[in-house]
Short mmCIF file of C-alpha atoms in Angstrom, two decimals:
data_model
loop_
_atom_site.label_atom_id
_atom_site.label_comp_id
_atom_site.label_asym_id
_atom_site.label_seq_id
_atom_site.Cartn_x
_atom_site.Cartn_y
_atom_site.Cartn_z
CA MET A 1 137.50 160.30 79.22
CA THR A 2 134.97 157.63 78.21
CA GLU A 3 137.36 154.68 78.72
CA LEU A 4 135.05 153.25 81.37
CA ILE A 5 135.66 150.12 83.47
CA PRO A 6 133.51 148.13 83.87
CA ALA A 7 132.07 148.70 80.40
CA PRO A 8 128.54 150.15 80.50
CA ARG A 9 125.63 148.62 78.64
CA ASP A 10 125.00 151.55 76.31
CA VAL A 11 126.74 154.87 75.63
CA VAL A 12 125.50 157.53 73.22
CA ALA A 13 127.98 160.38 72.72
CA GLY A 14 126.91 163.97 72.20
CA SER A 15 128.70 167.14 71.15
CA GLY A 16 129.84 169.46 73.89
CA GLU A 17 130.66 169.22 77.59
CA VAL A 18 129.47 170.24 81.03
CA ARG A 19 132.11 172.31 82.83
CA LEU A 20 132.12 172.21 86.60
CA THR A 21 133.06 175.57 88.14
CA GLU A 22 133.03 177.31 91.49
CA HIS A 23 129.39 178.13 90.77
CA SER A 24 128.35 174.50 90.15
CA ARG A 25 125.90 172.99 92.60
CA LEU A 26 124.96 169.46 93.66
CA HIS A 27 121.30 168.57 94.14
CA ALA A 28 120.20 165.42 95.99
CA GLY A 29 116.71 164.19 95.30
CA THR A 30 114.75 162.26 97.91
CA GLY A 31 116.55 159.05 98.84
CA THR A 32 119.91 160.07 97.35
CA GLN A 33 121.31 162.17 100.19
CA GLY A 34 123.86 159.54 101.18
CA VAL A 35 125.19 159.32 97.64
CA ALA A 36 125.36 163.10 97.44
CA HIS A 37 127.39 163.22 100.65
CA TRP A 38 129.87 160.66 99.28
CA LEU A 39 130.11 162.27 95.83
CA GLY A 40 130.36 165.80 97.14
CA THR A 41 133.10 164.85 99.59
CA ALA A 42 135.12 162.98 96.94
CA LEU A 43 134.84 165.74 94.33
CA ARG A 44 135.48 168.61 96.72
CA GLN A 45 138.67 166.91 97.89
CA ALA A 46 139.91 166.22 94.37
CA THR A 47 138.85 169.39 92.58
CA GLY A 48 138.85 172.08 95.26
CA LEU A 49 135.47 173.24 93.95
CA PRO A 50 132.89 174.10 96.64
CA LEU A 51 129.99 172.21 94.97
CA HIS A 52 127.42 173.86 97.21
CA GLU A 53 124.13 172.15 97.89
CA ALA A 54 121.34 173.08 95.47
CA ARG A 55 117.93 173.60 97.04
CA GLU A 56 115.99 173.00 93.83
CA PRO A 57 116.72 170.72 90.83
CA GLY A 58 116.79 173.77 88.57
CA ASP A 59 119.73 175.18 90.51
CA THR A 60 121.97 172.71 88.69
CA ASP A 61 121.04 173.82 85.17
CA GLY A 62 123.99 174.13 82.83
CA ASP A 63 126.90 173.36 85.11
CA GLY A 64 125.66 171.34 88.09
CA ILE A 65 125.04 167.73 89.12
CA GLY A 66 121.65 166.29 89.98
CA LEU A 67 120.92 162.96 91.67
CA ARG A 68 117.49 161.37 91.82
CA LEU A 69 115.62 158.09 91.93
CA ALA A 70 113.76 156.98 88.80
CA PRO A 71 110.89 154.50 89.41
CA GLY A 72 111.23 153.01 85.93
CA LEU A 73 114.74 151.70 86.57
CA ASP A 74 115.58 148.41 88.27
CA PRO A 75 117.61 148.14 91.50
CA GLU A 76 121.27 149.02 90.85
CA GLU A 77 120.41 150.26 87.34
CA TYR A 78 121.35 153.84 86.49
CA ARG A 79 121.13 156.41 83.73
CA LEU A 80 123.63 159.26 83.39
CA VAL A 81 122.80 162.19 81.11
CA SER A 82 125.26 165.01 80.51
CA ASP A 83 123.93 167.82 78.30
CA ARG A 84 123.26 171.55 78.26
CA ASN A 85 121.14 171.14 81.41
CA GLY A 86 124.08 169.81 83.41
CA VAL A 87 124.73 166.27 84.65
CA LEU A 88 121.85 164.12 85.87
CA VAL A 89 122.38 160.72 87.49
CA GLU A 90 119.23 158.64 87.98
CA GLY A 91 118.98 155.22 89.59
CA GLY A 92 116.39 152.58 90.32
CA ASP A 93 117.50 152.84 93.94
CA ALA A 94 120.23 154.60 95.91
CA ALA A 95 122.71 151.89 94.89
CA GLY A 96 122.00 152.60 91.22
CA VAL A 97 122.60 156.31 91.77
CA PHE A 98 125.85 155.45 93.57
CA TRP A 99 127.13 153.33 90.67
CA GLY A 100 126.22 156.16 88.32
CA ALA A 101 128.21 158.52 90.54
CA GLN A 102 131.18 156.18 90.24
CA THR A 103 130.89 156.41 86.46
CA LEU A 104 130.73 160.22 86.70
CA ARG A 105 133.97 160.19 88.67
CA GLN A 106 135.66 158.18 85.91
CA LEU A 107 134.41 160.65 83.31
CA LEU A 108 136.11 163.51 85.17
CA GLY A 109 139.54 161.95 84.69
CA PRO A 110 142.13 160.28 86.93
CA ASP A 111 142.77 163.37 89.05
CA ALA A 112 139.20 163.03 90.35
CA TYR A 113 140.58 160.14 92.45
CA ARG A 114 143.04 162.31 94.37
CA ARG A 115 142.50 163.48 97.94
CA ALA A 116 143.57 167.05 97.26
CA PRO A 117 143.64 169.22 94.13
CA ILE A 118 146.99 169.30 92.35
CA ASN A 119 146.03 172.10 89.96
CA ARG A 120 143.33 174.53 91.06
CA ASP A 121 143.32 176.25 87.65
CA ARG A 122 142.46 173.18 85.62
CA ASP A 123 139.08 172.62 83.98
CA TRP A 124 136.76 169.87 85.17
CA ALA A 125 134.49 168.75 82.35
CA VAL A 126 132.09 165.90 81.57
CA PRO A 127 131.46 165.21 77.88
CA TYR A 128 127.90 165.35 76.62
CA LEU A 129 126.60 161.78 76.54
CA THR A 130 123.92 159.41 77.75
CA ILE A 131 124.85 156.19 79.57
CA GLU A 132 122.37 153.48 80.46
CA ASP A 133 123.79 150.69 82.56
CA ALA A 134 122.93 147.85 84.94
CA PRO A 135 124.85 144.92 86.46
CA ARG A 136 124.74 141.38 85.14
CA PHE A 137 124.99 139.82 88.62
CA GLY A 138 123.65 140.84 92.01
CA TRP A 139 126.66 139.30 93.82
CA ARG A 140 129.92 140.89 92.67
CA GLY A 141 132.37 140.00 95.36
CA LEU A 142 135.90 140.11 96.68
CA MET A 143 137.04 137.81 99.47
CA LEU A 144 139.92 139.08 101.59
CA ASP A 145 141.72 136.75 104.00
CA VAL A 146 142.93 138.74 107.02
CA ALA A 147 143.64 135.67 109.15
CA ARG A 148 146.93 134.62 107.51
CA HIS A 149 148.24 138.18 107.43
CA PHE A 150 146.31 140.79 109.37
CA MET A 151 145.26 143.93 107.49
CA PRO A 152 144.74 146.92 109.79
CA LYS A 153 141.36 148.62 109.72
CA GLU A 154 142.53 151.49 107.53
CA GLY A 155 143.62 149.00 104.88
CA VAL A 156 140.21 147.32 104.94
CA LEU A 157 138.45 150.68 104.50
CA ARG A 158 140.79 151.42 101.60
CA TYR A 159 139.81 148.16 99.92
CA LEU A 160 136.14 148.98 100.32
CA ASP A 161 136.82 152.21 98.41
CA LEU A 162 138.66 150.26 95.71
CA MET A 163 135.78 147.80 95.45
CA ALA A 164 133.27 150.63 95.13
CA ALA A 165 135.34 152.26 92.38
CA HIS A 166 134.94 149.00 90.42
CA LYS A 167 131.21 148.56 91.19
CA LEU A 168 131.76 145.47 93.37
CA ASN A 169 129.16 145.07 96.10
CA VAL A 170 129.98 142.08 98.34
CA PHE A 171 132.96 142.02 100.69
CA HIS A 172 133.57 138.49 101.96
CA PHE A 173 135.55 139.03 105.18
CA HIS A 174 137.59 135.91 106.08
CA LEU A 175 138.08 136.58 109.80
CA THR A 176 139.26 133.32 111.37
CA ASP A 177 141.64 130.51 110.53
CA ASP A 178 144.41 128.35 112.02
CA GLN A 179 146.84 131.27 111.87
CA GLY A 180 144.74 133.91 113.62
CA TRP A 181 141.37 134.98 115.03
CA ARG A 182 140.59 138.56 113.99
CA ILE A 183 137.25 139.56 115.56
CA GLU A 184 136.58 140.50 119.18
CA ILE A 185 134.04 138.22 120.87
CA GLU A 186 133.13 139.60 124.28
CA ARG A 187 131.98 136.37 125.87
CA HIS A 188 135.13 134.53 124.74
CA PRO A 189 137.97 137.03 125.28
CA ARG A 190 140.81 134.53 124.86
CA LEU A 191 139.94 134.24 121.17
CA THR A 192 141.73 137.56 120.71
CA GLU A 193 143.95 137.55 123.79
CA ILE A 194 145.57 134.30 122.63
CA GLY A 195 144.16 133.49 119.20
CA SER A 196 144.86 136.78 117.44
CA TRP A 197 148.66 136.46 117.29
CA ARG A 198 151.31 133.87 116.49
CA ALA A 199 154.91 133.73 117.63
CA ARG A 200 156.43 133.68 114.14
CA THR A 201 155.47 133.38 110.48
CA LYS A 202 156.60 131.18 107.60
CA THR A 203 157.96 133.33 104.76
CA GLY A 204 156.88 132.05 101.36
CA HIS A 205 155.29 128.67 100.66
CA ARG A 206 155.02 126.14 103.48
CA ALA A 207 158.03 124.26 102.03
CA SER A 208 160.16 127.37 102.39
CA PRO A 209 162.99 127.21 104.97
CA LEU A 210 162.56 130.93 105.74
CA TRP A 211 160.88 132.31 108.86
CA GLU A 212 160.12 135.77 110.17
CA GLU A 213 161.04 135.37 113.81
CA LYS A 214 158.73 137.93 115.34
CA PRO A 215 155.13 137.86 116.55
CA HIS A 216 152.42 138.68 114.06
CA GLY A 217 148.84 139.54 114.92
CA GLY A 218 146.00 141.94 115.29
CA TYR A 219 142.22 141.96 115.50
CA TYR A 220 139.21 144.20 114.98
CA THR A 221 137.29 145.42 117.98
CA ARG A 222 133.53 145.34 117.90
CA ASP A 223 133.52 149.07 117.17
CA ASP A 224 136.05 148.53 114.37
CA ILE A 225 133.66 146.00 112.84
CA ARG A 226 130.73 148.40 113.21
CA GLU A 227 132.76 151.08 111.46
CA ILE A 228 133.77 148.75 108.62
CA VAL A 229 130.18 147.59 108.11
CA ALA A 230 128.86 151.18 108.15
CA TYR A 231 131.59 152.39 105.79
CA ALA A 232 130.74 149.56 103.40
CA ALA A 233 127.01 150.29 103.60
CA GLU A 234 127.64 153.93 102.64
CA ARG A 235 129.23 152.48 99.49
CA HIS A 236 126.40 149.98 98.92
CA ILE A 237 128.66 147.06 99.78
CA THR A 238 127.42 144.16 101.90
CA VAL A 239 129.96 142.63 104.30
CA VAL A 240 129.63 138.83 104.61
CA PRO A 241 131.63 137.54 107.60
CA GLU A 242 133.32 134.14 107.59
CA ILE A 243 133.84 132.20 110.82
CA ASP A 244 135.44 128.85 109.97
CA VAL A 245 134.02 125.57 111.30
CA PRO A 246 134.81 122.73 111.87
CA GLY A 247 138.26 122.86 110.19
CA HIS A 248 140.73 125.75 109.96
CA SER A 249 140.21 126.26 113.70
CA GLN A 250 143.56 125.86 115.48
CA ALA A 251 143.65 129.50 116.62
CA ALA A 252 140.34 128.97 118.43
CA ILE A 253 141.52 125.65 119.92
CA ALA A 254 144.76 127.27 121.08
CA ALA A 255 142.64 129.80 122.98
CA TYR A 256 140.10 127.28 124.28
CA PRO A 257 141.65 123.76 124.24
CA GLU A 258 138.34 122.11 125.17
CA LEU A 259 137.10 122.87 121.64
CA GLY A 260 139.49 120.31 120.17
CA ASN A 261 139.55 116.52 120.19
CA THR A 262 140.99 116.18 123.67
CA ASP A 263 140.72 112.39 123.73
CA VAL A 264 143.08 112.14 120.74
CA ILE A 265 145.71 114.85 121.29
CA ASP A 266 146.88 117.17 124.03
CA THR A 267 145.11 120.32 122.83
CA THR A 268 146.64 122.36 125.68
CA ALA A 269 149.97 122.06 123.85
CA LEU A 270 148.65 123.73 120.71
CA SER A 271 149.50 127.32 119.81
CA VAL A 272 148.27 129.51 116.97
CA TRP A 273 149.66 127.89 113.83
CA ASP A 274 152.69 129.54 112.28
CA THR A 275 152.80 127.82 108.90
CA TRP A 276 150.47 127.19 105.96
CA GLY A 277 148.50 124.27 104.60
CA ILE A 278 145.68 121.99 105.77
CA ASN A 279 145.73 121.59 109.53
CA PRO A 280 144.73 118.29 111.19
CA ASN A 281 143.46 119.96 114.38
CA VAL A 282 139.71 120.38 113.96
CA LEU A 283 136.81 121.11 116.28
CA ALA A 284 135.32 118.31 118.37
CA PRO A 285 131.69 117.51 117.45
CA THR A 286 130.45 118.05 121.00
CA ASP A 287 127.57 119.95 122.54
CA ASN A 288 130.11 122.21 124.25
CA THR A 289 131.57 123.18 120.86
CA LEU A 290 128.13 123.86 119.43
CA ARG A 291 127.18 126.08 122.37
CA PHE A 292 130.51 127.93 122.17
CA TYR A 293 130.09 128.76 118.48
CA GLU A 294 126.44 129.64 118.91
CA GLY A 295 127.72 132.31 121.30
CA VAL A 296 130.25 133.43 118.69
CA PHE A 297 127.60 133.63 115.98
CA GLU A 298 125.20 135.52 118.25
CA GLU A 299 127.75 138.32 118.49
CA VAL A 300 128.54 138.08 114.77
CA LEU A 301 124.85 138.56 113.94
CA GLU A 302 124.76 141.64 116.17
CA LEU A 303 127.59 143.20 114.15
CA PHE A 304 126.82 142.09 110.60
CA PRO A 305 123.32 142.68 109.16
CA SER A 306 124.04 140.65 106.01
CA GLU A 307 121.58 138.01 104.85
CA PHE A 308 124.41 135.49 104.47
CA VAL A 309 126.91 134.26 107.06
CA HIS A 310 129.83 132.17 105.79
CA VAL A 311 130.86 129.19 107.93
CA GLY A 312 133.80 127.88 105.89
CA GLY A 313 133.31 124.12 105.96
CA ASP A 314 136.28 123.36 103.71
CA GLU A 315 139.41 121.28 104.14
CA CYS A 316 138.36 119.47 107.33
CA PRO A 317 140.57 116.38 107.81
CA LYS A 318 138.71 113.55 109.51
CA ASP A 319 141.63 111.60 111.04
CA GLN A 320 141.10 112.91 114.59
CA TRP A 321 137.39 112.12 114.40
CA ARG A 322 138.20 108.59 113.25
CA ARG A 323 140.40 108.10 116.32
CA SER A 324 138.14 109.93 118.75
CA ASP A 325 135.82 107.85 120.95
CA THR A 326 133.73 110.98 121.48
CA ALA A 327 133.30 111.58 117.75
CA GLN A 328 132.56 107.91 117.06
CA ALA A 329 129.95 107.87 119.84
CA ARG A 330 128.28 110.90 118.26
CA ILE A 331 128.20 109.16 114.86
CA ARG A 332 126.44 106.15 116.46
CA GLU A 333 124.09 108.37 118.47
CA LEU A 334 122.97 110.25 115.36
CA GLY A 335 122.82 107.15 113.16
CA LEU A 336 125.33 108.59 110.71
CA ALA A 337 127.22 106.56 108.13
CA ASP A 338 130.67 108.06 108.58
CA GLU A 339 132.78 111.12 109.37
CA ASP A 340 131.67 112.92 106.20
CA GLU A 341 128.09 112.77 107.42
CA LEU A 342 129.29 113.97 110.82
CA GLN A 343 130.65 117.12 109.18
CA SER A 344 127.36 117.50 107.30
CA TRP A 345 125.52 117.25 110.63
CA PHE A 346 127.83 119.90 112.12
CA ILE A 347 127.22 122.31 109.24
CA GLY A 348 123.50 121.47 109.24
CA HIS A 349 123.23 122.44 112.89
CA PHE A 350 124.40 125.97 112.13
CA ASP A 351 122.33 126.14 108.98
CA ASN A 352 119.21 125.51 111.08
CA TRP A 353 120.45 127.85 113.82
CA LEU A 354 121.02 130.70 111.36
CA ALA A 355 117.77 130.07 109.52
CA ALA A 356 115.85 130.32 112.78
CA ARG A 357 117.27 133.83 113.13
CA GLY A 358 116.40 134.93 109.62
CA ARG A 359 119.86 134.45 108.13
CA ARG A 360 121.25 132.13 105.47
CA LEU A 361 124.30 129.93 105.68
CA ILE A 362 126.85 129.91 102.89
CA GLY A 363 129.96 127.73 102.82
CA TRP A 364 132.67 126.37 100.56
CA ASP A 365 131.55 123.59 98.24
CA GLU A 366 132.67 120.78 100.60
CA ILE A 367 129.45 121.45 102.54
CA LEU A 368 127.62 119.62 99.73
CA GLU A 369 129.19 116.35 100.87
CA GLY A 370 126.75 114.40 103.00
CA GLY A 371 123.78 116.57 102.08
CA LEU A 372 122.88 120.23 102.45
CA ALA A 373 119.87 121.95 103.96
CA GLU A 374 117.41 123.62 101.62
CA GLY A 375 118.23 127.27 102.27
CA ALA A 376 122.02 127.02 102.30
CA ALA A 377 124.16 128.48 99.53
CA VAL A 378 127.52 127.36 98.16
CA SER A 379 130.77 129.13 97.29
CA SER A 380 132.08 126.97 94.46
CA TRP A 381 135.89 127.09 94.75
CA ARG A 382 137.15 123.67 93.63
CA GLY A 383 136.36 124.41 90.02
CA TYR A 384 132.87 124.56 88.53
CA ALA A 385 131.67 121.09 89.59
CA GLY A 386 130.45 122.06 93.04
CA GLY A 387 128.53 125.01 91.67
CA ILE A 388 126.93 122.88 88.96
CA ALA A 389 125.89 120.23 91.48
CA ALA A 390 124.52 122.83 93.88
CA ALA A 391 122.52 124.69 91.22
CA ARG A 392 121.05 121.45 89.91
CA ALA A 393 120.02 120.58 93.47
CA GLY A 394 118.27 123.94 93.82
CA HIS A 395 120.89 125.71 95.93
CA ASP A 396 122.08 129.24 95.26
CA VAL A 397 125.71 129.49 94.17
CA VAL A 398 128.52 132.03 94.09
CA MET A 399 131.06 131.03 91.45
CA CYS A 400 134.67 131.55 92.58
CA PRO A 401 136.67 128.67 91.05
CA GLU A 402 140.27 128.47 92.20
CA GLN A 403 141.52 127.82 88.67
CA GLN A 404 140.05 131.09 87.39
CA VAL A 405 139.71 133.80 90.03
CA TYR A 406 142.04 133.06 92.93
CA LEU A 407 144.09 136.23 92.79
CA ASP A 408 146.84 134.81 94.98
CA HIS A 409 147.80 132.70 91.95
CA ARG A 410 150.68 134.04 89.89
CA GLN A 411 150.11 136.47 87.03
CA ASP A 412 152.96 135.43 84.73
CA PRO A 413 155.23 132.39 84.20
CA GLY A 414 158.37 134.54 84.30
CA PRO A 415 161.10 133.99 86.91
CA GLU A 416 160.72 137.52 88.28
CA GLU A 417 157.18 136.96 89.57
CA PRO A 418 157.24 137.37 93.38
CA VAL A 419 156.52 134.17 95.37
CA PRO A 420 154.83 132.34 92.48
CA ILE A 421 151.79 130.39 93.68
CA GLY A 422 149.52 128.13 91.62
CA TRP A 423 148.59 128.40 87.98
CA VAL A 424 149.32 131.36 85.76
CA ARG A 425 146.24 133.58 85.65
CA THR A 426 146.97 136.57 83.45
CA LEU A 427 144.85 139.69 83.08
CA GLU A 428 143.44 138.19 79.89
CA ASP A 429 142.67 134.87 81.61
CA VAL A 430 140.59 136.66 84.22
CA TYR A 431 138.87 138.76 81.54
CA ARG A 432 137.80 135.58 79.74
CA PHE A 433 136.42 133.92 82.88
CA GLU A 434 132.75 132.96 82.53
CA PRO A 435 130.87 132.55 85.83
CA VAL A 436 127.86 130.61 84.50
CA PRO A 437 128.73 127.07 83.40
CA PRO A 438 127.23 126.28 79.98
CA GLU A 439 125.98 122.91 81.29
CA LEU A 440 123.28 124.63 83.34
CA THR A 441 119.79 125.09 81.99
CA PRO A 442 118.32 128.61 82.17
CA GLU A 443 116.33 127.60 85.25
CA GLU A 444 119.41 126.15 86.95
CA ALA A 445 121.50 129.18 85.98
CA ARG A 446 119.14 131.42 87.93
CA HIS A 447 120.69 129.92 91.07
CA VAL A 448 124.03 131.54 90.20
CA LEU A 449 123.83 134.61 92.43
CA GLY A 450 127.03 135.93 90.93
CA THR A 451 130.74 135.63 91.21
CA GLN A 452 133.62 136.47 93.50
CA ALA A 453 137.40 136.83 93.32
CA ASN A 454 139.26 135.34 96.28
CA LEU A 455 142.52 136.43 97.85
CA TRP A 456 144.37 134.23 100.34
CA THR A 457 147.22 136.09 102.01
CA GLU A 458 149.71 133.44 103.15
CA VAL A 459 152.51 135.05 101.12
CA MET A 460 151.23 138.64 101.28
CA GLU A 461 152.63 140.35 104.33
CA ASP A 462 151.50 143.93 103.64
CA HIS A 463 149.13 146.02 101.56
CA ALA A 464 151.67 146.51 98.74
CA ARG A 465 151.84 142.74 98.19
CA VAL A 466 148.04 142.56 98.32
CA ASP A 467 147.77 145.37 95.77
CA TYR A 468 150.21 143.60 93.46
CA GLN A 469 148.19 140.39 93.46
CA VAL A 470 144.79 142.07 93.18
CA PHE A 471 145.45 144.69 90.53
CA PRO A 472 145.02 145.04 87.64
CA ARG A 473 143.19 141.70 87.56
CA LEU A 474 140.36 142.93 89.80
CA ALA A 475 139.47 145.46 87.08
CA ALA A 476 139.03 142.62 84.59
CA PHE A 477 137.04 140.61 87.11
CA ALA A 478 134.80 143.60 87.84
CA GLU A 479 133.90 143.87 84.17
CA VAL A 480 133.09 140.15 84.05
CA ALA A 481 130.83 140.53 87.09
CA TRP A 482 129.11 143.75 85.96
CA SER A 483 128.99 143.90 82.18
CA ALA A 484 126.94 141.85 79.71
CA LEU A 485 129.94 140.46 77.81
CA PRO A 486 129.90 138.00 74.91
CA GLY A 487 131.27 134.51 75.34
CA PRO A 488 134.87 134.20 76.57
CA ALA A 489 136.41 133.66 73.13
CA GLU A 490 134.55 136.62 71.61
CA ARG A 491 135.48 139.20 74.26
CA ASP A 492 137.39 142.23 73.04
CA PHE A 493 140.47 141.99 75.24
CA ASP A 494 142.38 144.43 73.02
CA GLY A 495 139.65 147.00 73.64
CA PHE A 496 139.78 146.29 77.35
CA GLN A 497 143.55 146.84 77.35
CA ARG A 498 143.07 150.19 75.61
CA ARG A 499 140.62 151.23 78.31
CA MET A 500 143.06 149.99 80.96
CA THR A 501 145.57 152.58 79.73
CA ALA A 502 143.29 155.23 81.25
CA HIS A 503 142.45 153.05 84.22
CA TYR A 504 146.09 152.62 85.23
CA ARG A 505 146.20 156.39 85.70
CA ARG A 506 143.20 156.16 88.03
CA LEU A 507 144.96 153.43 90.01
CA ASP A 508 148.07 155.62 90.15
CA ALA A 509 146.02 158.46 91.60
CA LEU A 510 144.60 156.06 94.18
CA GLY A 511 148.10 154.91 95.15
CA VAL A 512 147.55 151.28 94.13
CA ALA A 513 150.78 149.26 93.87
CA TYR A 514 149.51 147.20 90.90
CA ARG A 515 151.55 144.88 88.68
CA PRO A 516 152.64 146.92 85.64
CA PRO A 517 151.84 145.41 82.22
CA THR A 518 155.59 145.06 81.59
CA GLY A 519 156.16 143.01 84.74
CA PRO A 520 157.08 143.60 88.37
CA LEU A 521 159.11 146.61 89.34
CA PRO A 522 162.42 145.89 91.08
CA TRP A 523 160.98 146.47 94.55
CA GLN A 524 157.99 144.20 93.82
CA ARG A 525 160.17 141.14 93.24
CA ARG A 526 161.07 138.79 96.07
CA PRO A 527 164.08 136.76 94.93
CA GLY A 528 164.90 133.70 97.00
CA VAL A 529 161.44 133.30 98.56
CA LEU A 530 160.06 129.88 97.67
CA GLY A 531 156.63 129.64 96.04
CA ARG A 532 154.60 126.75 94.61
CA PRO A 533 154.05 127.26 90.89
CA ILE A 534 151.88 124.75 89.03
CA ASP A 535 152.84 124.24 85.41
CA GLY A 536 150.44 123.94 82.50
CA PRO A 537 146.94 125.28 81.98
CA PRO A 538 144.51 124.89 84.89
CA PRO A 539 141.64 122.45 84.55
CA ASN A 540 138.38 124.02 83.45
CA ARG A 541 136.19 121.95 85.74
#
């Protein structure tokens, strides 16, 4: 069972195997106790073996598992040795040991991913080998939009487990948008009382005539968020929250109408938006709005310890600001050239506010327009151009171009694809994605923190639809983010497909409703629901 995903840096096979038995023990060296707790729990559930704690490293000789830190290894780097002495997983830090433990789980076979043993008489064996491995990028992310369709807490925890199984380490949590506000803010209770649900939902693309005529909503309490963050941390995943400003904010304005451009429209008539697209109702650039969102971010910082906080900043129409006397007065007061600079001022305010509290702002690449503060980072989604511009200007970048790694885009051109959105992005297309643009010099390329796959859930009403869009493509993306692959054209996709044969069995054991290689199953299709396919190959820039 050496069909590993993502592919490790170096594997040397031996002759023989370590058999885990009822006598096998698990030893946790200093600093690895958390990993041992996770690994022991997972393997006891799947195998039924007791895997008792070993008091001394020697107690694992022959048929046990040892975990320890190795000072000579870099952070997140690991070495796994399976030989006559048992299995030893070493890491440069606890995260490295954890990723090595994930590899060990793959080596044990797909049934190691089950929550209860299905055959207590079977053998559990790890082949003799040595694996040395380390990630290419420090930011290996998945963005999940829970604003368009709410995912209950249990579903979020499940996705953290799926991320960990693929050695992804950043969970970008898209918590607010026009269609829903999903995080409890104590000082502004109407954000969830009003903003967390909508009266109905458009089914399919925004041009679809179909509606689901029932309320949709949900939110995470502060304790839910604490649990999610702690669960992620146990799996060495950082949770980066996103609170959208100044666009994508109708849910907040519906809850607190004074946040909108009240001199242009009657904001008291607004409700949480029930359709998709770019919404014209944006935040007013007033001191009241700034103070309100400072209060929101104060509570967000209490709940999320991440270095980065995402503020959105994308798709902010300026028409209301152009017609607003209040917005125009602010432009004159600040000596700004236009509404684009007004948005830059708005984002810059929160960049300075976060920096003063030891955090860093990150936003979609529109935040580059009008200038960007020194410490801010950019999520490059409109192709590669924003990321190239940001890196050349000395800003850190996460590459997540829509044309390459938006997993809500369709996986096949066939007519049976459910609710086809965007360009065709096959498993092979994702496998050949290259996060670092070749135009960057080595010094500029150092600003590429890593890469991220994004999932927008307008047409994904439940976890089965999310699974279908995410998998198996997330496995290909994970290898791109982790492994030191050759250039896109030279990558061995046939070899990856062979390894996926084993990986599909792991996904089966995990209960993932992935898209089969032969196409959607009958119950995965959604005939008659309008999508928005885009023909032809996507642009590369």
